[in-house]
XYZ file of C-alpha atoms in Angstrom:
294
model
C -1.449 -28.720 30.956
C 1.341 -27.643 28.612
C 1.862 -23.918 28.168
C 1.465 -22.418 24.710
C 4.589 -20.850 23.279
C 4.150 -17.210 22.219
C 3.605 -16.933 18.483
C 6.271 -15.525 16.200
C 5.494 -12.047 14.906
C 7.048 -9.840 12.246
C 6.744 -6.073 12.598
C 7.316 -4.007 9.467
C 7.796 -0.293 10.041
C 9.744 1.003 13.025
C 8.632 4.573 13.509
C 7.660 5.572 17.035
C 4.526 3.446 17.010
C 5.990 0.496 15.111
C 8.974 0.359 17.461
C 6.613 0.415 20.447
C 4.609 -2.467 18.975
C 7.720 -4.528 18.307
C 9.065 -3.799 21.784
C 5.824 -4.961 23.371
C 5.956 -8.263 21.469
C 9.573 -8.775 22.528
C 8.728 -8.020 26.141
C 5.936 -10.609 26.105
C 8.295 -13.297 24.832
C 7.168 -13.437 21.202
C 9.926 -14.301 18.727
C 9.906 -10.960 16.928
C 11.409 -10.166 13.545
C 11.659 -6.515 12.531
C 12.279 -4.670 9.299
C 12.494 -1.001 8.449
C 13.610 0.782 5.319
C 16.234 2.571 7.428
C 17.911 -0.447 8.993
C 19.418 1.482 11.900
C 15.922 1.940 13.332
C 16.046 -1.733 14.332
C 19.262 -1.503 16.371
C 17.661 -0.858 19.770
C 15.108 -3.630 19.251
C 17.766 -6.103 18.190
C 19.645 -5.260 21.382
C 16.478 -6.180 23.304
C 16.142 -9.540 21.562
C 14.413 -8.954 18.232
C 15.750 -10.431 15.004
C 16.618 -8.085 12.149
C 15.412 -9.039 8.675
C 17.643 -7.840 5.859
C 14.802 -7.677 3.325
C 11.028 -7.438 3.346
C 10.883 -10.945 1.905
C 12.972 -12.237 4.817
C 10.677 -10.426 7.251
C 7.569 -12.004 5.747
C 9.026 -15.512 5.661
C 10.001 -15.338 9.338
C 6.474 -15.346 10.808
C 2.891 -16.331 10.130
C 1.670 -13.048 11.650
C 2.777 -9.851 9.918
C 2.115 -6.522 11.625
C 2.430 -3.528 9.306
C 2.673 -0.015 10.734
C 4.020 2.589 8.333
C 3.401 6.249 7.585
C 0.565 5.868 5.055
C -1.057 3.515 2.555
C 1.252 4.529 -0.269
C 4.176 3.315 1.833
C 2.192 0.242 2.857
C 1.506 -0.826 -0.718
C 5.044 -0.113 -1.841
C 6.084 -2.717 0.720
C 3.212 -5.153 0.179
C 3.464 -5.096 -3.610
C 7.152 -5.935 -3.342
C 6.389 -9.262 -1.666
C 3.017 -10.017 -3.264
C 2.119 -13.703 -3.147
C 4.724 -14.441 -0.454
C 2.073 -13.309 2.035
C -0.293 -16.066 0.955
C -1.470 -18.166 3.891
C -0.322 -15.601 6.456
C -2.194 -13.076 8.566
C -1.622 -9.417 7.791
C -2.488 -7.043 10.621
C -2.414 -3.576 9.113
C -2.109 -0.812 11.708
C -1.361 1.926 9.192
C -3.571 5.020 9.442
C -5.729 5.761 6.423
C -9.253 6.135 5.132
C -11.935 3.433 5.290
C -11.752 3.184 1.502
C -8.033 2.500 1.603
C -8.560 -0.205 4.226
C -11.257 -1.893 2.148
C -9.132 -1.780 -0.991
C -6.221 -3.357 0.893
C -8.536 -6.063 2.230
C -9.493 -6.873 -1.366
C -5.810 -6.906 -2.335
C -5.131 -9.367 0.480
C -8.085 -11.614 -0.349
C -6.902 -11.918 -3.958
C -3.604 -13.315 -2.637
C -5.003 -15.666 -0.007
C -3.993 -13.452 2.898
C -6.086 -13.209 6.062
C -6.470 -9.488 6.685
C -7.282 -7.388 9.721
C -7.304 -3.618 9.657
C -6.726 -1.925 12.992
C -6.632 1.499 14.610
C -4.472 1.994 17.683
C -6.169 4.068 20.380
C -3.041 4.790 22.393
C 0.177 6.771 22.162
C 3.418 4.790 21.666
C 4.254 5.014 25.375
C 0.913 3.381 26.200
C 1.354 0.277 24.032
C 1.164 -2.891 26.111
C -0.102 -1.021 29.153
C -3.557 -1.184 30.772
C -6.024 0.926 28.843
C -4.403 0.485 25.441
C -6.982 -0.585 22.878
C -6.762 -1.539 19.229
C -9.956 -1.335 17.185
C -10.311 -3.910 14.406
C -12.389 -4.529 11.335
C -12.321 -7.810 9.468
C -12.972 -11.494 10.026
C -13.877 -12.092 13.664
C -12.582 -15.663 13.705
C -9.181 -14.426 12.524
C -9.108 -11.837 15.287
C -10.220 -14.322 17.920
C -7.388 -16.665 16.975
C -4.899 -13.801 17.235
C -6.133 -12.337 20.514
C -3.511 -14.079 22.699
C -0.800 -12.573 20.477
C -2.356 -9.133 20.140
C -2.800 -8.939 23.910
C 0.882 -7.963 24.010
C 0.028 -4.552 22.566
C -3.420 -3.905 24.020
C -7.031 -5.032 24.186
C -8.369 -6.026 20.765
C -11.880 -4.716 20.049
C -13.785 -6.196 17.098
C -16.103 -3.619 15.502
C -17.390 -5.618 12.557
C -16.560 -7.586 9.445
C -16.102 -4.434 7.337
C -12.365 -3.863 6.964
C -12.925 -0.109 6.868
C -14.843 0.228 10.127
C -11.801 0.651 12.385
C -10.501 3.556 10.304
C -13.952 5.153 10.431
C -14.102 4.873 14.227
C -10.501 6.023 14.512
C -11.084 9.255 12.637
C -14.400 9.894 14.376
C -12.802 9.495 17.798
C -9.727 11.495 16.849
C -12.037 14.233 15.606
C -13.431 14.500 19.129
C -9.927 14.607 20.543
C -8.682 17.236 18.097
C -11.732 19.425 18.678
C -11.395 19.119 22.441
C -7.673 19.827 22.522
C -8.043 22.780 20.154
C -10.810 24.171 22.342
C -8.619 23.752 25.406
C -5.730 25.586 23.757
C -8.040 28.395 22.700
C -9.410 28.645 26.227
C -5.895 28.647 27.674
C -4.898 31.467 25.335
C -8.053 33.420 26.165
C -7.654 33.352 29.963
C -3.935 33.857 29.472
C -4.689 37.382 28.266
C -5.679 38.094 31.889
C -2.466 36.613 33.239
C -4.026 33.297 34.313
C -1.501 30.461 34.340
C -2.244 27.321 32.258
C -2.079 25.099 35.351
C -4.817 27.064 37.105
C -7.080 26.998 34.038
C -6.446 23.299 33.485
C -7.912 22.391 36.878
C -11.189 24.001 35.870
C -11.063 22.553 32.344
C -10.630 18.976 33.557
C -13.612 19.246 35.893
C -15.712 20.847 33.161
C -14.838 18.184 30.599
C -15.903 15.512 33.075
C -19.310 17.169 33.275
C -19.529 17.609 29.490
C -18.871 13.896 29.021
C -22.104 13.140 30.879
C -24.051 15.000 28.161
C -23.153 12.505 25.438
C -25.682 9.714 26.178
C -28.500 12.275 26.025
C -27.178 13.614 22.733
C -26.980 10.089 21.360
C -30.572 9.359 22.390
C -31.788 12.572 20.737
C -29.915 11.786 17.524
C -31.295 8.240 17.461
C -34.885 9.366 18.049
C -34.827 12.607 16.062
C -36.527 14.350 18.978
C -34.623 17.592 19.573
C -36.965 19.260 22.034
C -35.150 20.613 25.061
C -35.776 22.082 28.485
C -32.057 22.563 29.117
C -30.364 24.836 26.562
C -31.693 25.746 23.141
C -29.445 26.162 20.121
C -30.045 29.892 19.756
C -28.628 30.594 23.219
C -25.492 28.646 22.392
C -25.166 30.431 19.048
C -25.255 33.732 20.937
C -22.626 32.389 23.345
C -20.315 31.419 20.515
C -20.690 34.867 19.005
C -19.648 36.314 22.365
C -16.656 33.980 22.446
C -15.519 35.089 18.981
C -15.985 38.773 19.800
C -14.206 38.463 23.141
C -11.316 36.558 21.576
C -10.870 39.330 19.014
C -11.092 42.004 21.707
C -8.437 40.197 23.753
C -6.167 40.047 20.747
C -6.088 36.285 20.088
C -7.071 34.279 17.015
C -10.620 33.109 16.339
C -9.769 30.131 14.093
C -11.138 27.652 16.656
C -14.508 29.191 17.645
C -15.420 31.022 14.423
C -16.354 27.904 12.388
C -18.462 26.669 15.319
C -20.205 30.043 15.553
C -20.998 29.817 11.846
C -22.359 26.268 12.178
C -24.591 27.179 15.108
C -25.794 30.316 13.312
C -26.659 28.215 10.280
C -28.650 25.884 12.530
C -30.645 28.806 13.892
C -31.198 30.180 10.381
C -32.548 26.805 9.258
C -35.158 26.688 11.996
C -33.432 24.875 14.853
C -33.125 27.846 17.205
C -35.563 26.392 19.758
C -34.121 22.890 19.463
C -31.330 21.216 21.437
C -27.706 21.430 20.315
C -28.032 17.815 19.138
C -30.177 19.092 16.247
C -26.947 20.176 14.556
C -26.536 16.548 13.469
C -28.984 17.307 10.663
C -26.741 20.057 9.310
C -23.568 18.013 9.746
C -25.107 15.149 7.797
C -25.985 17.577 4.986
C -23.132 19.842 3.847
C -23.924 23.523 3.410
C -25.479 24.187 0.021
C -26.539 20.570 -0.506
């Protein structure tokens, strides 16, 4: 059985992530064309075997698969609008971070020009691209993604979330929100124990074990949210609200900032004030779904 030659790919945008994407395609044997507004960004990739396009139009004409990874959607459309109908009949894989609305609007832009469009969110740091565990979440036409999977395997595992072009951005921001909250909480905790002279390494050992335990709470939270049953025999909201108040007070007493725990204290206190004091922490979903004052 004859082997299938790796598909040609063009990567537009060579920041840290774009360069990592292009490098992964090169390493997997894909004929890879690269373009960046600052041409020197392509030098290292060209030395590894990529082809440099002198213009965006040249970059688009070089491949049927165009991977776009730039700083934001304004930059993306400045590039896309410059080539317009030249993308017709090609596949545009947009890995630019933005809002779901921006992704959907770009999908409409692509459809008007006969461009197959996939919007993706990369769940990995640049150093993780092409390595086990790297995932890219996608929204858009499943058949288009299925056809591209052998090519996209160079950068990570492709996960199809749905036909909605905006769904990957929605997941991306939701998951990053968890990460940002967790990392901010860790930094606050590190600063707090640091006031007693405890080294970050020592605290981190405890934090990692604790986060592993906290992760096991999530399926129960999800079940409570899905059912709307917030009864609990574990830990009621009012107790946690009191704990957060202690955390804020202790942080102030120890001379560190309260920017991380104070908003959480206020949210939990609002939950208690609105009648959820005897309910599980998961009951806060009702407040989060309804902004204060609504």
